[in-house]
Coordinates of N, CA, C and O in Angstrom, one line a residue:
M231 N 65.3 35.3 51.0 CA 64.2 34.3 50.8 C 64.8 33.1 50.0 O 65.4 33.3 49.0
G232 N 64.4 32.0 50.5 CA 64.9 30.7 49.8 C 63.8 30.2 48.9 O 62.6 30.6 48.9
C233 N 64.1 29.2 48.2 CA 63.2 28.4 47.4 C 62.5 27.3 48.2 O 63.2 26.6 48.9
Y234 N 61.2 27.3 48.1 CA 60.5 26.2 48.8 C 60.1 25.1 47.8 O 59.1 24.4 48.1
C235 N 60.9 24.9 46.8 CA 60.6 23.9 45.8 C 60.5 22.5 46.4 O 59.7 21.7 46.0
D236 N 61.4 22.2 47.3 CA 61.4 20.8 47.9 C 60.2 20.5 48.7 O 59.7 19.4 48.7
R237 N 59.6 21.5 49.3 CA 58.4 21.3 50.1 C 57.2 21.2 49.3 O 56.2 20.7 49.7
M238 N 57.2 21.9 48.1 CA 56.0 21.9 47.3 C 56.1 21.0 46.1 O 56.6 21.3 45.1
S239 N 55.7 19.7 46.4 CA 55.8 18.7 45.3 C 54.4 18.6 44.6 O 53.4 18.8 45.2
K240 N 54.5 18.4 43.3 CA 53.3 18.2 42.5 C 52.6 16.9 42.9 O 53.3 15.9 43.0
T241 N 51.3 16.9 43.1 CA 50.6 15.7 43.4 C 50.0 15.2 42.1 O 49.7 15.9 41.2
A242 N 49.8 13.8 42.1 CA 49.3 13.2 40.9 C 47.7 13.2 40.9 O 47.1 13.1 42.0
T243 N 47.2 13.2 39.8 CA 45.7 13.1 39.6 C 45.3 11.6 39.8 O 46.2 10.7 39.7
L244 N 44.1 11.3 39.9 CA 43.6 10.0 40.0 C 43.9 9.2 38.7 O 44.3 8.1 38.7
Q245 N 43.7 9.9 37.6 CA 44.0 9.3 36.3 C 45.5 8.9 36.2 O 45.8 7.8 35.7
Q246 N 46.4 9.8 36.6 CA 47.8 9.5 36.6 C 48.2 8.3 37.5 O 49.0 7.5 37.2
A247 N 47.5 8.3 38.7 CA 47.8 7.2 39.7 C 47.3 5.9 39.1 O 48.0 4.9 39.3
R248 N 46.2 5.9 38.5 CA 45.7 4.6 37.9 C 46.6 4.1 36.8 O 46.9 2.9 36.8
A249 N 47.2 5.0 36.0 CA 48.1 4.5 35.0 C 49.4 4.0 35.6 O 49.9 3.0 35.2
A250 N 49.9 4.7 36.6 CA 51.1 4.3 37.3 C 50.8 3.0 38.1 O 51.7 2.1 38.2
K251 N 49.6 2.8 38.6 CA 49.3 1.5 39.3 C 49.4 0.4 38.4 O 50.0 -0.7 38.7
A252 N 48.9 0.5 37.2 CA 48.9 -0.6 36.2 C 50.4 -0.9 35.8 O 50.8 -2.1 35.7
K253 N 51.2 0.1 35.7 CA 52.6 -0.1 35.4 C 53.3 -0.7 36.6 O 54.2 -1.6 36.4
A254 N 53.0 -0.3 37.8 CA 53.6 -0.8 39.0 C 53.3 -2.3 39.1 O 54.2 -3.1 39.5
A255 N 52.0 -2.7 38.8 CA 51.6 -4.1 38.9 C 52.5 -5.0 38.0 O 52.9 -6.0 38.4
R256 N 52.8 -4.4 36.8 CA 53.6 -5.2 35.9 C 55.1 -5.2 36.4 O 55.7 -6.3 36.3
M257 N 55.5 -4.1 36.9 CA 56.9 -4.0 37.4 C 57.2 -4.9 38.6 O 58.3 -5.5 38.7
V258 N 56.3 -5.1 39.5 CA 56.5 -5.8 40.7 C 55.9 -7.2 40.7 O 56.0 -8.0 41.7
S259 N 55.3 -7.6 39.6 CA 54.8 -9.0 39.5 C 55.9 -10.0 39.7 O 57.0 -9.9 39.2
G260 N 55.6 -10.9 40.6 CA 56.6 -11.9 40.9 C 57.6 -11.5 42.0 O 58.4 -12.3 42.5
H261 N 57.5 -10.3 42.5 CA 58.3 -9.9 43.7 C 57.8 -10.6 44.9 O 56.6 -10.6 45.2
P262 N 58.7 -11.3 45.6 CA 58.2 -12.2 46.7 C 57.6 -11.4 47.9 O 56.8 -12.0 48.6
D263 N 57.9 -10.1 48.1 CA 57.4 -9.4 49.2 C 56.1 -8.6 48.9 O 55.5 -8.1 49.8
V264 N 55.8 -8.4 47.7 CA 54.6 -7.5 47.3 C 53.4 -8.4 47.2 O 53.4 -9.4 46.5
N265 N 52.4 -8.1 48.0 CA 51.2 -8.9 48.0 C 49.9 -8.0 47.7 O 48.8 -8.5 47.8
G266 N 50.2 -6.8 47.2 CA 49.1 -6.0 46.8 C 49.5 -4.7 46.2 O 50.6 -4.1 46.6
V267 N 48.8 -4.2 45.2 CA 49.1 -2.9 44.5 C 47.8 -2.1 44.5 O 46.7 -2.6 44.1
G268 N 47.8 -0.9 45.0 CA 46.6 -0.1 45.1 C 46.9 1.4 44.9 O 48.0 1.8 44.5
I269 N 45.9 2.2 45.2 CA 46.1 3.7 45.1 C 45.7 4.3 46.5 O 44.8 3.8 47.1
T270 N 46.4 5.3 46.9 CA 46.1 5.9 48.2 C 46.2 7.4 48.0 O 46.8 7.9 47.1
R271 N 45.6 8.1 48.9 CA 45.6 9.6 48.9 C 47.0 10.1 49.3 O 47.7 9.4 50.1
D272 N 47.4 11.2 48.7 CA 48.7 11.8 49.0 C 48.5 13.3 49.0 O 48.6 13.9 47.9
G273 N 48.3 13.9 50.1 CA 48.0 15.3 50.1 C 46.7 15.6 49.4 O 45.7 15.0 49.6
D274 N 46.8 16.5 48.4 CA 45.7 16.8 47.5 C 45.5 15.9 46.3 O 44.6 16.1 45.5
G275 N 46.4 14.9 46.2 CA 46.4 14.0 45.1 C 46.4 12.6 45.5 O 45.9 12.2 46.5
Y276 N 47.1 11.8 44.6 CA 47.1 10.3 44.8 C 48.5 9.8 44.6 O 49.4 10.4 44.0
A277 N 48.7 8.6 45.2 CA 50.0 7.9 45.0 C 49.7 6.4 44.8 O 48.6 5.9 45.1
V278 N 50.6 5.6 44.3 CA 50.5 4.2 44.2 C 50.9 3.6 45.6 O 51.9 4.1 46.2
K279 N 50.2 2.6 46.0 CA 50.6 1.9 47.3 C 50.9 0.5 47.0 O 50.2 -0.2 46.4
L280 N 52.1 0.1 47.5 CA 52.5 -1.3 47.4 C 52.4 -1.9 48.8 O 53.0 -1.4 49.8
N281 N 51.6 -3.0 49.0 CA 51.5 -3.7 50.2 C 52.5 -4.8 50.3 O 52.6 -5.5 49.3
L282 N 53.3 -4.9 51.3 CA 54.4 -5.8 51.5 C 54.1 -6.8 52.6 O 53.5 -6.5 53.6
S283 N 54.5 -8.1 52.4 CA 54.3 -9.1 53.4 C 55.3 -8.9 54.5 O 55.1 -9.4 55.6
G284 N 56.5 -8.3 54.2 CA 57.5 -8.1 55.2 C 58.5 -7.1 54.7 O 58.3 -6.5 53.6
R285 N 59.5 -6.8 55.5 CA 60.4 -5.7 55.1 C 61.3 -6.2 53.9 O 61.6 -7.4 53.9
T286 N 61.5 -5.4 53.0 CA 62.3 -5.7 51.9 C 63.4 -4.6 51.7 O 63.3 -3.5 52.2
K287 N 64.4 -5.0 51.0 CA 65.5 -4.0 50.7 C 64.8 -2.9 49.8 O 64.1 -3.2 48.9
P288 N 65.2 -1.6 50.1 CA 64.5 -0.5 49.3 C 64.9 -0.5 47.8 O 64.2 0.0 47.0
D289 N 66.1 -1.1 47.5 CA 66.6 -1.1 46.1 C 65.6 -1.6 45.0 O 65.4 -0.9 44.1
P290 N 65.0 -2.7 45.2 CA 64.2 -3.3 44.1 C 62.9 -2.6 43.8 O 62.3 -2.9 42.8
L291 N 62.4 -1.8 44.8 CA 61.0 -1.2 44.6 C 61.2 0.2 44.2 O 62.0 1.0 44.8
P292 N 60.4 0.7 43.2 CA 60.5 2.1 42.7 C 60.0 3.1 43.8 O 59.1 2.7 44.6
K293 N 60.5 4.3 43.8 CA 60.1 5.3 44.7 C 59.0 6.2 44.0 O 58.2 6.8 44.6
Q294 N 59.0 6.2 42.6 CA 58.0 6.8 41.9 C 57.9 6.2 40.5 O 58.9 5.6 40.0
I295 N 56.8 6.3 39.9 CA 56.5 5.8 38.5 C 55.9 6.9 37.7 O 54.8 7.4 38.1
D296 N 56.6 7.3 36.7 CA 56.0 8.4 35.8 C 55.6 9.6 36.6 O 54.6 10.2 36.3
G297 N 56.4 10.0 37.6 CA 56.1 11.2 38.4 C 55.1 11.0 39.5 O 54.8 11.9 40.3
V298 N 54.6 9.8 39.7 CA 53.6 9.4 40.7 C 54.4 8.8 41.9 O 55.1 7.8 41.6
K299 N 54.2 9.3 43.1 CA 54.9 8.7 44.2 C 54.4 7.3 44.5 O 53.3 6.9 44.2
V300 N 55.4 6.4 45.0 CA 55.0 5.1 45.4 C 55.3 4.9 46.8 O 56.4 5.2 47.3
R301 N 54.3 4.5 47.6 CA 54.4 4.3 49.0 C 54.4 2.8 49.3 O 53.6 2.1 48.7
T302 N 55.2 2.4 50.2 CA 55.2 1.0 50.6 C 54.8 0.9 52.0 O 55.2 1.7 52.9
V303 N 54.0 -0.1 52.3 CA 53.4 -0.4 53.6 C 53.5 -1.9 53.9 O 53.1 -2.7 53.1
V304 N 54.2 -2.2 55.0 CA 54.2 -3.6 55.5 C 52.9 -4.0 56.1 O 52.5 -3.4 57.2
V305 N 52.1 -4.9 55.5 CA 50.8 -5.2 56.0 C 50.8 -6.7 56.5 O 49.8 -7.1 57.1
G306 N 51.9 -7.4 56.3 CA 51.9 -8.8 56.7 C 51.4 -9.7 55.6 O 51.1 -9.3 54.5
S307 N 51.3 -11.0 56.0 CA 50.8 -12.0 55.0 C 49.3 -11.8 54.8 O 48.6 -11.5 55.7
I308 N 48.9 -12.1 53.6 CA 47.5 -12.1 53.2 C 47.0 -13.5 53.2 O 47.6 -14.4 52.5
R309 N 45.9 -13.8 53.8 CA 45.3 -15.1 53.7 C 43.8 -15.1 53.8 O 43.2 -14.0 54.2
K310 N 43.2 -16.1 53.5 CA 41.7 -16.2 53.5 C 41.2 -15.9 54.9 O 41.8 -16.3 55.9
L311 N 40.1 -15.3 55.0 CA 39.5 -14.9 56.3 C 39.2 -16.2 57.1 O 39.5 -16.2 58.3
E312 N 38.7 -17.2 56.5 CA 38.5 -18.5 57.2 C 39.7 -19.0 57.8 O 39.8 -19.5 59.0
T313 N 40.8 -19.0 57.1 CA 42.1 -19.5 57.6 C 42.6 -18.6 58.8 O 43.1 -19.1 59.8
A314 N 42.4 -17.3 58.7 CA 42.8 -16.4 59.7 C 42.0 -16.7 61.0 O 42.5 -16.7 62.1
R315 N 40.7 -16.9 60.8 CA 39.9 -17.2 62.0 C 40.3 -18.5 62.7 O 40.3 -18.5 63.9
K316 N 40.6 -19.5 61.9 CA 41.1 -20.7 62.5 C 42.3 -20.5 63.3 O 42.5 -21.1 64.4
A317 N 43.2 -19.7 62.8 CA 44.5 -19.5 63.5 C 44.3 -18.8 64.8 O 44.9 -19.1 65.8
V318 N 43.3 -17.8 64.8 CA 43.0 -17.1 66.1 C 42.4 -18.1 67.1 O 42.8 -18.1 68.3
R319 N 41.5 -18.9 66.6 CA 40.9 -19.9 67.5 C 41.9 -20.9 68.1 O 41.8 -21.2 69.3
A320 N 42.8 -21.3 67.3 CA 43.9 -22.2 67.7 C 44.7 -21.6 68.8 O 45.1 -22.3 69.7
K321 N 45.1 -20.3 68.6 CA 45.9 -19.6 69.6 C 45.1 -19.5 70.9 O 45.7 -19.5 72.0
A322 N 43.8 -19.2 70.8 CA 43.0 -19.0 72.0 C 42.8 -20.3 72.8 O 42.6 -20.3 74.0
G323 N 43.0 -21.4 72.1 CA 43.0 -22.7 72.8 C 41.7 -23.3 72.8 O 41.0 -23.9 73.4

């Protein structure tokens, strides 16, 4: 029988994720690719979610903060809804 330690990771509580989110926001402020910091579900617990405008090198962004997982998701550029609607209408002709 082997150890299943790698498969069984401890999940963070909402309180831990909130604390890590605040720390993450300070850590990534000014990063050109990060356009949002939030909290997301992770199995039975929570993780910090970093929204990115584009692909970035994995080095500068943390994988975890104080034991809380950090997930990165490329969501594209963020802009006002009105601006986005105008862009869609312009493409439609």
